[in-house]
Structure formats: C-alpha cells, structure tokens
PDB file of C-alpha atoms and ligand atoms in Angstrom:
ATOM      1  CA  MET A 637      45.248  97.722 122.746  1.00 97.00           C
ATOM      2  CA  ARG A 638      43.899 100.463 120.452  1.00 98.00           C
ATOM      3  CA  PHE A 639      44.426  99.294 116.595  1.00 98.00           C
ATOM      4  CA  VAL A 640      44.039 102.255 114.223  1.00 98.00           C
ATOM      5  CA  LYS A 641      44.150 100.966 110.330  1.00 98.00           C
ATOM      6  CA  ALA A 642      46.110 103.155 108.268  1.00 98.00           C
ATOM      7  CA  ARG A 643      45.468 102.454 103.947  1.00 98.00           C
ATOM      8  CA  ASP A 644      49.377 102.204 103.299  1.00 98.00           C
ATOM      9  CA  TYR A 645      52.729 103.884 104.384  1.00 98.00           C
ATOM     10  CA  ASP A 646      51.555 107.361 104.207  1.00 98.00           C
ATOM     11  CA  ASP A 647      48.333 107.306 105.327  1.00 98.00           C
ATOM     12  CA  MET A 648      50.223 105.443 108.771  1.00 98.00           C
ATOM     13  CA  SER A 649      52.642 108.113 108.831  1.00 98.00           C
ATOM     14  CA  ARG A 650      50.080 110.931 108.523  1.00 98.00           C
ATOM     15  CA  LYS A 651      47.898 109.654 111.331  1.00 98.00           C
ATOM     16  CA  ALA A 652      51.200 108.610 113.760  1.00 98.00           C
ATOM     17  CA  ALA A 653      52.464 112.334 112.837  1.00 98.00           C
ATOM     18  CA  ASN A 654      48.656 113.821 113.955  1.00 98.00           C
ATOM     19  CA  ILE A 655      49.106 111.965 118.019  1.00 98.00           C
ATOM     20  CA  ILE A 656      52.993 113.488 118.119  1.00 98.00           C
ATOM     21  CA  SER A 657      51.068 116.292 117.072  1.00 98.00           C
ATOM     22  CA  ALA A 658      48.224 116.076 119.250  1.00 98.00           C
ATOM     23  CA  GLN A 659      51.132 115.801 122.256  1.00 98.00           C
ATOM     24  CA  VAL A 660      52.409 118.353 121.627  1.00 98.00           C
ATOM     25  CA  ILE A 661      49.899 120.630 120.856  1.00 98.00           C
ATOM     26  CA  VAL A 662      48.119 119.792 124.221  1.00 98.00           C
ATOM     27  CA  LYS A 663      51.453 119.724 126.553  1.00 98.00           C
ATOM     28  CA  PRO A 664      54.418 121.550 124.603  1.00 98.00           C
ATOM     29  CA  ASN A 665      56.565 121.023 127.187  1.00 98.00           C
ATOM     30  CA  CYS A 666      56.181 117.326 126.771  1.00 98.00           C
ATOM     31  CA  VAL A 667      58.598 114.595 126.680  1.00 98.00           C
ATOM     32  CA  LEU A 668      58.681 112.091 123.530  1.00 98.00           C
ATOM     33  CA  GLY A 669      60.175 109.218 123.995  1.00 98.00           C
ATOM     34  CA  LEU A 670      61.532 108.489 119.644  1.00 98.00           C
ATOM     35  CA  ALA A 671      62.604 105.934 117.384  1.00 98.00           C
ATOM     36  CA  THR A 672      64.531 105.542 113.968  1.00 97.00           C
ATOM     37  CA  GLY A 673      64.536 102.656 111.586  1.00 95.00           C
ATOM     38  CA  SER A 674      62.795 102.957 108.757  1.00 96.00           C
ATOM     39  CA  THR A 675      59.245 103.052 109.882  1.00 98.00           C
ATOM     40  CA  PRO A 676      58.827 106.304 111.492  1.00 98.00           C
ATOM     41  CA  ILE A 677      60.261 108.767 108.800  1.00 98.00           C
ATOM     42  CA  GLY A 678      57.360 109.340 107.192  1.00 98.00           C
ATOM     43  CA  ALA A 679      56.244 110.486 110.456  1.00 99.00           C
ATOM     44  CA  TYR A 680      59.108 112.701 111.029  1.00 98.00           C
ATOM     45  CA  LYS A 681      58.591 114.349 107.527  1.00 98.00           C
ATOM     46  CA  CYS A 682      55.020 115.156 108.256  1.00 98.00           C
ATOM     47  CA  LEU A 683      55.742 116.641 111.447  1.00 98.00           C
ATOM     48  CA  THR A 684      58.585 118.488 109.931  1.00 98.00           C
ATOM     49  CA  HIS A 685      56.153 119.803 107.338  1.00 98.00           C
ATOM     50  CA  TRP A 686      53.297 120.917 109.625  1.00 98.00           C
ATOM     51  CA  TYR A 687      56.380 122.758 111.358  1.00 98.00           C
ATOM     52  CA  GLU A 688      57.175 124.935 108.641  1.00 98.00           C
ATOM     53  CA  LYS A 689      53.447 125.498 107.771  1.00 98.00           C
ATOM     54  CA  GLY A 690      53.643 127.270 111.651  1.00 98.00           C
ATOM     55  CA  ASP A 691      51.213 124.315 113.169  1.00 96.00           C
ATOM     56  CA  LEU A 692      53.909 122.863 115.306  1.00 98.00           C
ATOM     57  CA  ASP A 693      56.425 124.258 117.919  1.00 98.00           C
ATOM     58  CA  PHE A 694      58.796 121.956 119.078  1.00 98.00           C
ATOM     59  CA  SER A 695      60.788 124.492 121.227  1.00 98.00           C
ATOM     60  CA  GLN A 696      59.602 123.554 124.905  1.00 98.00           C
ATOM     61  CA  VAL A 697      59.297 119.724 123.796  1.00 98.00           C
ATOM     62  CA  SER A 698      62.351 117.276 125.365  1.00 98.00           C
ATOM     63  CA  SER A 699      63.176 114.027 123.165  1.00 98.00           C
ATOM     64  CA  VAL A 700      64.798 110.899 124.627  1.00 98.00           C
ATOM     65  CA  ASN A 701      65.618 108.374 121.986  1.00 98.00           C
ATOM     66  CA  LEU A 702      65.313 104.741 122.476  1.00 98.00           C
ATOM     67  CA  ASP A 703      68.925 103.038 121.444  1.00 98.00           C
ATOM     68  CA  GLU A 704      72.492 103.721 120.016  1.00 97.00           C
ATOM     69  CA  TYR A 705      74.941 101.256 117.994  1.00 96.00           C
ATOM     70  CA  ARG A 706      77.592 100.956 120.647  1.00 96.00           C
ATOM     71  CA  GLY A 707      80.957 102.577 119.228  1.00 94.00           C
ATOM     72  CA  LEU A 708      79.517 104.936 116.245  1.00 94.00           C
ATOM     73  CA  THR A 709      80.615 108.115 117.051  1.00 93.00           C
ATOM     74  CA  HIS A 710      78.011 111.168 115.937  1.00 91.00           C
ATOM     75  CA  ASP A 711      78.856 112.190 112.874  1.00 93.00           C
ATOM     76  CA  ASN A 712      78.720 108.661 111.628  1.00 94.00           C
ATOM     77  CA  PRO A 713      75.849 108.817 109.515  1.00 93.00           C
ATOM     78  CA  GLN A 714      74.939 105.088 110.821  1.00 94.00           C
ATOM     79  CA  SER A 715      74.864 106.163 114.340  1.00 96.00           C
ATOM     80  CA  TYR A 716      71.108 107.020 115.832  1.00 97.00           C
ATOM     81  CA  TYR A 717      72.515 110.443 116.687  1.00 97.00           C
ATOM     82  CA  TYR A 718      73.190 111.749 113.223  1.00 97.00           C
ATOM     83  CA  PHE A 719      69.295 110.080 111.988  1.00 97.00           C
ATOM     84  CA  MET A 720      67.445 112.099 114.705  1.00 98.00           C
ATOM     85  CA  ASN A 721      69.140 115.417 113.327  1.00 98.00           C
ATOM     86  CA  ASP A 722      68.628 113.866 109.436  1.00 98.00           C
ATOM     87  CA  ASN A 723      65.887 113.127 109.738  1.00 98.00           C
ATOM     88  CA  LEU A 724      63.831 115.340 112.690  1.00 98.00           C
ATOM     89  CA  PHE A 725      66.054 117.862 114.889  1.00 98.00           C
ATOM     90  CA  SER A 726      67.712 119.658 112.296  1.00 98.00           C
ATOM     91  CA  HIS A 727      64.435 120.459 110.595  1.00 98.00           C
ATOM     92  CA  VAL A 728      62.313 121.739 113.658  1.00 98.00           C
ATOM     93  CA  ASN A 729      63.158 124.115 116.296  1.00 98.00           C
ATOM     94  CA  ILE A 730      63.788 121.479 119.374  1.00 98.00           C
ATOM     95  CA  ASP A 731      65.930 123.123 121.426  1.00 98.00           C
ATOM     96  CA  ILE A 732      69.129 120.213 120.594  1.00 98.00           C
ATOM     97  CA  ALA A 733      70.577 120.603 124.516  1.00 98.00           C
ATOM     98  CA  LYS A 734      66.832 118.810 124.804  1.00 98.00           C
ATOM     99  CA  THR A 735      67.307 116.110 122.901  1.00 98.00           C
ATOM    100  CA  HIS A 736      69.445 112.788 124.116  1.00 98.00           C
ATOM    101  CA  VAL A 737      70.202 109.580 122.622  1.00 98.00           C
ATOM    102  CA  PRO A 738      72.485 107.371 124.323  1.00 97.00           C
ATOM    103  CA  ASP A 739      75.951 107.830 123.700  1.00 97.00           C
ATOM    104  CA  GLY A 740      77.117 105.104 121.838  1.00 96.00           C
ATOM    105  CA  THR A 741      81.101 106.610 121.900  1.00 96.00           C
ATOM    106  CA  ILE A 742      81.169 105.856 126.021  1.00 96.00           C
ATOM    107  CA  GLU A 743      83.024 102.411 125.757  1.00 95.00           C
ATOM    108  CA  ASP A 744      82.340 101.890 129.606  1.00 97.00           C
ATOM    109  CA  ALA A 745      78.783  99.939 128.783  1.00 97.00           C
ATOM    110  CA  GLU A 746      78.128 100.207 132.184  1.00 97.00           C
ATOM    111  CA  GLU A 747      78.996 103.864 133.063  1.00 97.00           C
ATOM    112  CA  ALA A 748      76.956 104.929 129.715  1.00 97.00           C
ATOM    113  CA  CYS A 749      73.816 103.221 130.993  1.00 97.00           C
ATOM    114  CA  ARG A 750      73.914 104.694 134.077  1.00 97.00           C
ATOM    115  CA  GLN A 751      74.226 107.793 132.429  1.00 97.00           C
ATOM    116  CA  TYR A 752      70.964 107.316 130.191  1.00 98.00           C
ATOM    117  CA  ASP A 753      69.300 106.390 133.325  1.00 97.00           C
ATOM    118  CA  GLU A 754      69.897 109.450 134.623  1.00 98.00           C
ATOM    119  CA  THR A 755      69.442 111.633 131.952  1.00 98.00           C
ATOM    120  CA  ILE A 756      65.646 110.373 131.393  1.00 98.00           C
ATOM    121  CA  LYS A 757      65.087 110.607 134.818  1.00 97.00           C
ATOM    122  CA  ALA A 758      65.885 113.931 134.928  1.00 97.00           C
ATOM    123  CA  THR A 759      63.245 114.856 132.027  1.00 97.00           C
ATOM    124  CA  GLY A 760      60.933 113.839 134.323  1.00 97.00           C
ATOM    125  CA  GLY A 761      59.194 110.625 132.137  1.00 97.00           C
ATOM    126  CA  VAL A 762      58.248 110.409 128.659  1.00 98.00           C
ATOM    127  CA  ASP A 763      54.770 111.711 127.946  1.00 98.00           C
ATOM    128  CA  LEU A 764      54.381 109.298 124.970  1.00 98.00           C
ATOM    129  CA  GLN A 765      56.766 107.398 123.295  1.00 99.00           C
ATOM    130  CA  LEU A 766      57.284 105.730 119.629  1.00 99.00           C
ATOM    131  CA  LEU A 767      58.091 102.291 118.694  1.00 98.00           C
ATOM    132  CA  GLY A 768      58.342 100.745 115.709  1.00 98.00           C
ATOM    133  CA  LEU A 769      58.308  97.055 116.010  1.00 98.00           C
ATOM    134  CA  GLY A 770      61.514  94.201 115.035  1.00 96.00           C
ATOM    135  CA  HIS A 771      60.894  91.333 113.131  1.00 95.00           C
ATOM    136  CA  ASN A 772      61.914  89.002 115.713  1.00 95.00           C
ATOM    137  CA  GLY A 773      59.334  91.178 118.171  1.00 97.00           C
ATOM    138  CA  HIS A 774      62.377  93.471 119.605  1.00 96.00           C
ATOM    139  CA  ILE A 775      61.338  97.113 120.803  1.00 98.00           C
ATOM    140  CA  GLY A 776      63.919 100.050 121.247  1.00 97.00           C
ATOM    141  CA  PHE A 777      67.298  97.268 121.134  1.00 95.00           C
ATOM    142  CA  ASN A 778      65.505  94.702 123.445  1.00 96.00           C
ATOM    143  CA  GLU A 779      66.126  91.244 121.642  1.00 94.00           C
ATOM    144  CA  PRO A 780      63.751  88.333 122.556  1.00 95.00           C
ATOM    145  CA  ASP A 781      65.564  86.648 125.901  1.00 95.00           C
ATOM    146  CA  SER A 782      64.555  84.873 128.845  1.00 95.00           C
ATOM    147  CA  VAL A 783      63.828  88.031 131.240  1.00 96.00           C
ATOM    148  CA  PHE A 784      62.210  91.926 130.285  1.00 96.00           C
ATOM    149  CA  ALA A 785      65.375  93.998 131.199  1.00 93.00           C
ATOM    150  CA  LYS A 786      64.566  96.726 133.451  1.00 94.00           C
ATOM    151  CA  GLY A 787      66.720  99.878 133.071  1.00 96.00           C
ATOM    152  CA  THR A 788      69.704 100.975 130.060  1.00 97.00           C
ATOM    153  CA  HIS A 789      71.415  98.091 128.802  1.00 97.00           C
ATOM    154  CA  CYS A 790      74.230  96.811 127.054  1.00 97.00           C
ATOM    155  CA  VAL A 791      73.311  94.320 124.111  1.00 96.00           C
ATOM    156  CA  ASN A 792      74.386  91.723 121.926  1.00 94.00           C
ATOM    157  CA  LEU A 793      72.139  92.308 118.213  1.00 91.00           C
ATOM    158  CA  ALA A 794      69.795  89.057 117.647  1.00 87.00           C
ATOM    159  CA  GLN A 795      71.617  87.638 113.824  1.00 92.00           C
ATOM    160  CA  SER A 796      68.617  88.702 112.599  1.00 88.00           C
ATOM    161  CA  THR A 797      68.599  92.398 113.963  1.00 87.00           C
ATOM    162  CA  ILE A 798      72.199  92.619 111.926  1.00 91.00           C
ATOM    163  CA  ASP A 799      70.644  91.088 108.948  1.00 90.00           C
ATOM    164  CA  ALA A 800      67.682  93.165 109.072  1.00 87.00           C
ATOM    165  CA  ASN A 801      69.853  96.703 109.652  1.00 87.00           C
ATOM    166  CA  ALA A 802      72.282  95.572 106.745  1.00 90.00           C
ATOM    167  CA  ARG A 803      70.457  97.601 104.314  1.00 88.00           C
ATOM    168  CA  PHE A 804      71.718 100.669 105.811  1.00 87.00           C
ATOM    169  CA  PHE A 805      75.362  99.811 105.629  1.00 90.00           C
ATOM    170  CA  ALA A 806      77.681  99.887 103.045  1.00 89.00           C
ATOM    171  CA  SER A 807      78.396  95.874 104.237  1.00 88.00           C
ATOM    172  CA  ARG A 808      76.811  93.390 106.600  1.00 88.00           C
ATOM    173  CA  GLU A 809      80.764  93.534 108.232  1.00 88.00           C
ATOM    174  CA  GLU A 810      80.213  97.344 109.121  1.00 89.00           C
ATOM    175  CA  VAL A 811      76.884  96.456 111.059  1.00 91.00           C
ATOM    176  CA  PRO A 812      78.036  97.224 114.924  1.00 94.00           C
ATOM    177  CA  THR A 813      77.125  93.756 116.548  1.00 94.00           C
ATOM    178  CA  GLN A 814      75.797  95.405 120.153  1.00 96.00           C
ATOM    179  CA  ALA A 815      74.159  98.739 121.315  1.00 96.00           C
ATOM    180  CA  TYR A 816      72.787 100.742 124.458  1.00 97.00           C
ATOM    181  CA  THR A 817      69.136 100.753 124.481  1.00 98.00           C
ATOM    182  CA  MET A 818      66.055 101.398 127.027  1.00 98.00           C
ATOM    183  CA  GLY A 819      65.017  98.584 128.375  1.00 97.00           C
ATOM    184  CA  ILE A 820      61.699  97.411 128.508  1.00 98.00           C
ATOM    185  CA  GLN A 821      60.546  98.600 132.094  1.00 97.00           C
ATOM    186  CA  THR A 822      61.860 102.009 131.505  1.00 97.00           C
ATOM    187  CA  ILE A 823      59.690 101.724 128.189  1.00 98.00           C
ATOM    188  CA  MET A 824      56.593 100.684 130.456  1.00 98.00           C
ATOM    189  CA  GLN A 825      57.022 103.264 132.426  1.00 98.00           C
ATOM    190  CA  ALA A 826      56.003 106.027 129.810  1.00 98.00           C
ATOM    191  CA  LYS A 827      52.175 107.469 129.746  1.00 98.00           C
ATOM    192  CA  LYS A 828      51.156 106.922 126.337  1.00 98.00           C
ATOM    193  CA  ILE A 829      52.487 104.425 123.613  1.00 98.00           C
ATOM    194  CA  LEU A 830      52.201 104.470 119.630  1.00 99.00           C
ATOM    195  CA  VAL A 831      53.668 101.642 117.919  1.00 99.00           C
ATOM    196  CA  VAL A 832      54.152 102.534 114.191  1.00 99.00           C
ATOM    197  CA  VAL A 833      53.945  98.443 111.867  1.00 98.00           C
ATOM    198  CA  ASN A 834      53.716  98.777 108.085  1.00 98.00           C
ATOM    199  CA  GLY A 835      54.306  96.238 105.086  1.00 98.00           C
ATOM    200  CA  GLU A 836      53.028  92.313 105.019  1.00 98.00           C
ATOM    201  CA  GLY A 837      56.938  91.658 106.282  1.00 97.00           C
ATOM    202  CA  LYS A 838      55.986  92.813 110.289  1.00 98.00           C
ATOM    203  CA  ALA A 839      52.270  90.779 109.788  1.00 98.00           C
ATOM    204  CA  ASP A 840      53.037  87.830 111.772  1.00 98.00           C
ATOM    205  CA  ILE A 841      55.343  89.545 114.441  1.00 98.00           C
ATOM    206  CA  VAL A 842      52.140  92.019 114.979  1.00 98.00           C
ATOM    207  CA  GLU A 843      49.776  89.006 115.158  1.00 98.00           C
ATOM    208  CA  LYS A 844      52.260  87.020 117.440  1.00 98.00           C
ATOM    209  CA  ALA A 845      53.208  90.348 119.800  1.00 98.00           C
ATOM    210  CA  PHE A 846      49.827  91.039 120.419  1.00 98.00           C
ATOM    211  CA  PHE A 847      47.687  88.674 119.986  1.00 98.00           C
ATOM    212  CA  GLY A 848      50.177  85.600 121.380  1.00 98.00           C
ATOM    213  CA  PRO A 849      51.075  84.814 125.008  1.00 98.00           C
ATOM    214  CA  VAL A 850      53.367  87.704 127.302  1.00 98.00           C
ATOM    215  CA  THR A 851      56.534  86.679 127.088  1.00 98.00           C
ATOM    216  CA  PRO A 852      60.653  87.841 127.063  1.00 98.00           C
ATOM    217  CA  GLN A 853      60.981  86.007 123.697  1.00 98.00           C
ATOM    218  CA  VAL A 854      58.658  88.761 122.042  1.00 98.00           C
ATOM    219  CA  PRO A 855      59.518  91.574 123.993  1.00 98.00           C
ATOM    220  CA  ALA A 856      57.144  93.493 122.646  1.00 98.00           C
ATOM    221  CA  SER A 857      53.844  91.463 124.265  1.00 98.00           C
ATOM    222  CA  ILE A 858      54.630  93.677 127.297  1.00 98.00           C
ATOM    223  CA  LEU A 859      53.024  96.124 125.507  1.00 98.00           C
ATOM    224  CA  GLN A 860      49.437  94.059 126.481  1.00 98.00           C
ATOM    225  CA  LEU A 861      49.448  94.867 129.444  1.00 98.00           C
ATOM    226  CA  HIS A 862      49.950  98.847 128.829  1.00 98.00           C
ATOM    227  CA  GLN A 863      46.774 100.852 129.710  1.00 98.00           C
ATOM    228  CA  ASP A 864      47.635 103.122 126.981  1.00 98.00           C
ATOM    229  CA  VAL A 865      48.735 102.042 123.791  1.00 98.00           C
ATOM    230  CA  THR A 866      48.339 102.979 120.240  1.00 98.00           C
ATOM    231  CA  ILE A 867      49.043 100.771 117.020  1.00 98.00           C
ATOM    232  CA  VAL A 868      48.679 102.128 113.987  1.00 98.00           C
ATOM    233  CA  GLY A 869      49.544  99.976 111.160  1.00 98.00           C
ATOM    234  CA  ASP A 870      48.597  99.570 107.621  1.00 98.00           C
ATOM    235  CA  GLU A 871      46.858  96.870 105.654  1.00 98.00           C
ATOM    236  CA  ALA A 872      49.270  94.763 105.277  1.00 98.00           C
ATOM    237  CA  ALA A 873      50.700  94.948 108.661  1.00 98.00           C
ATOM    238  CA  PHE A 874      47.428  94.248 109.595  1.00 98.00           C
ATOM    239  CA  SER A 875      46.669  91.407 107.775  1.00 98.00           C
ATOM    240  CA  LYS A 876      46.566  88.735 109.977  1.00 98.00           C
ATOM    241  CA  ILE A 877      44.536  90.181 112.600  1.00 98.00           C
ATOM    242  CA  ALA A 878      42.225  92.372 110.711  1.00 96.00           C
ATOM    243  CA  SER A 879      39.090  90.454 111.520  1.00 96.00           C
ATOM    244  CA  ARG A 880      40.265  91.193 115.406  1.00 95.00           C
ATOM    245  CA  ILE A 881      40.523  94.536 115.463  1.00 95.00           C
TER     246      ILE A 881
HETATM  247  C1  LIG B2245      64.975 101.717 116.450  1.00 62.32           C
HETATM  248  C2  LIG B2245      64.591 101.092 116.946  1.00 62.32           C
HETATM  249  C3  LIG B2245      64.504  99.727 116.522  1.00 62.32           C
HETATM  250  C4  LIG B2245      63.290  99.429 115.387  1.00 62.32           C
HETATM  251  C5  LIG B2245      62.455  98.231 114.842  1.00 62.32           C
HETATM  252  C6  LIG B2245      61.993  98.198 113.542  1.00 62.32           C
HETATM  253  O1  LIG B2245      64.935 103.270 117.112  1.00 62.32           O
HETATM  254  O2  LIG B2245      64.821 101.226 118.694  1.00 62.32           O
HETATM  255  O3  LIG B2245      63.160  98.682 117.388  1.00 62.32           O
HETATM  256  O4  LIG B2245      62.279 100.396 115.372  1.00 62.32           O
HETATM  257  O5  LIG B2245      63.900  97.796 114.918  1.00 62.32           O
HETATM  258  O6  LIG B2245      62.523  98.832 112.163  1.00 62.32           O
HETATM  259  P1  LIG B2245      62.049  99.547 110.909  1.00 62.32           P
HETATM  260  O7  LIG B2245      61.255 100.582 111.332  1.00 62.32           O
HETATM  261  O8  LIG B2245      63.121  99.908 110.708  1.00 62.32           O
HETATM  262  O9  LIG B2245      61.739  97.908 110.761  1.00 62.32           O
END
C-alpha cells in the first residue's frame, strides 16, 4: 500500500485527480471505477477543469460506478446516477453510453445485480477503481459483515451509514435503506485502486482499515491484500498513522 500525504482537502483532490488523469492519458480507452460521496467531488472538479483546458480527453473512457440506492429514479437528485452526471459526466466529453451506474429502478434485486455484473464483465475489467471510505469501514456499500461479498448485491444500509448520508436528504426518513453495490471481489479485481480520505472524522477508520486485522467487519481492510493500492489522505485523516507512513 502506498500512502500519499496531502496538506488539505484541495491538495488531496488535486493529487487524486492527477492519478486518475495519468490513467486516462496512458490508456485513453481505460475503464474507470467511480465513487460518489463528498470526498471525490474536489477530484471531479479538477478533472473537469483539466478537460476544459484541453489537457484531458474522456471520449474513449468507460466507467462503472460502485453503487446506487435501491428505488431512486435517475432524475432524483439524491440518486448516484444524478450525482455522477452533475459532478462529472455532463462537464466532460465522456460518452454517456459508456458510463454505468447500477440501476436502482429495477425492483427485482437479483435481476438488477445480475445485469450489473454482466455490465462490468462486458467492459473487460476496471483499470483504476476510485474509493471513498465509510466511517464504519465500508467501501462501495459493502457494510461490515461476517463474510466478504463477491459480486453485486443488494444491501441493507447500516444505521450509521443512513445517519451519515442523511445530510444529503431533506429528512432522515427520506434516506433509502437499501442499495445495490459492487461486491468486494469485484472491487479487488480492479488492476489499481485509489482511496481518498479527508478530515479527522476518518482518522480512526483509516488506522483500523489499513493497519488493523483483515476482517469483513472492516470491509476496507481487504485492500491490504491488493497489490496496487494508493491511499491519498489529508493530514487530519492520516493523523493516527502519521508515524507509520
Ligand atoms: C460512494 C460509496 C461510499 C462512500 C463512503 C464515503 O459511492 O461507495 O462507500 O465512498 O460512504 O463517503 P464520503 O466521501 O461522503 O465520506
């Protein structure tokens, strides 16, 4: 695991965007695994800026997103489909037909997950997977569990995740309680993984996930077994591991 220290959120965002942009430059037809949440927004802004300057071309890039709330339609501003269009896709020249987010509108969970696994397979595999880190160690919406889930599956969101995400909704009652998420095995199959973390609220889980035992109770801990993981974090998020990196 490679730890890249950033001064603050902006510095973390630029460093993460640099890694993503290097991937796009080196392999223009790459497959990017993308994440939502608040952490990657700054990196998406950098990528947009560099595209506008003419430094980046997304025309051949494909993408697969990690997760989507079950039951939210594409036009719902809280859906991850909407988020990706709003924060990245509508600002760059990516071919929207080559972008993929699990379809939260498919009621039949098994069918939704089966279709998404087919979609990921058809891309030929993820070159670079971007991940945020949940306070309980979740990656995608793989919540703490007794086993590591393999493929795309439907999850009941942990109460702490619902609480953390309530900030994006008008009320806590509106936060969906289920989501479709890429599985841990699929995430681990990405050739490269890039984790972004910021803020002191993530300091404890950063230590547990990357220096604690590998356990499905802390899903991100599995990343310790991946051969090419880069973690870009600000000083606050790395405060508990500073002397070890
Ligand atoms: C988002 C996702 C989640 C978030 C995590 C951290 O697609 O899969 O695992 O990355 O909840 O969220 P933020 O960045 O809002 O702290």
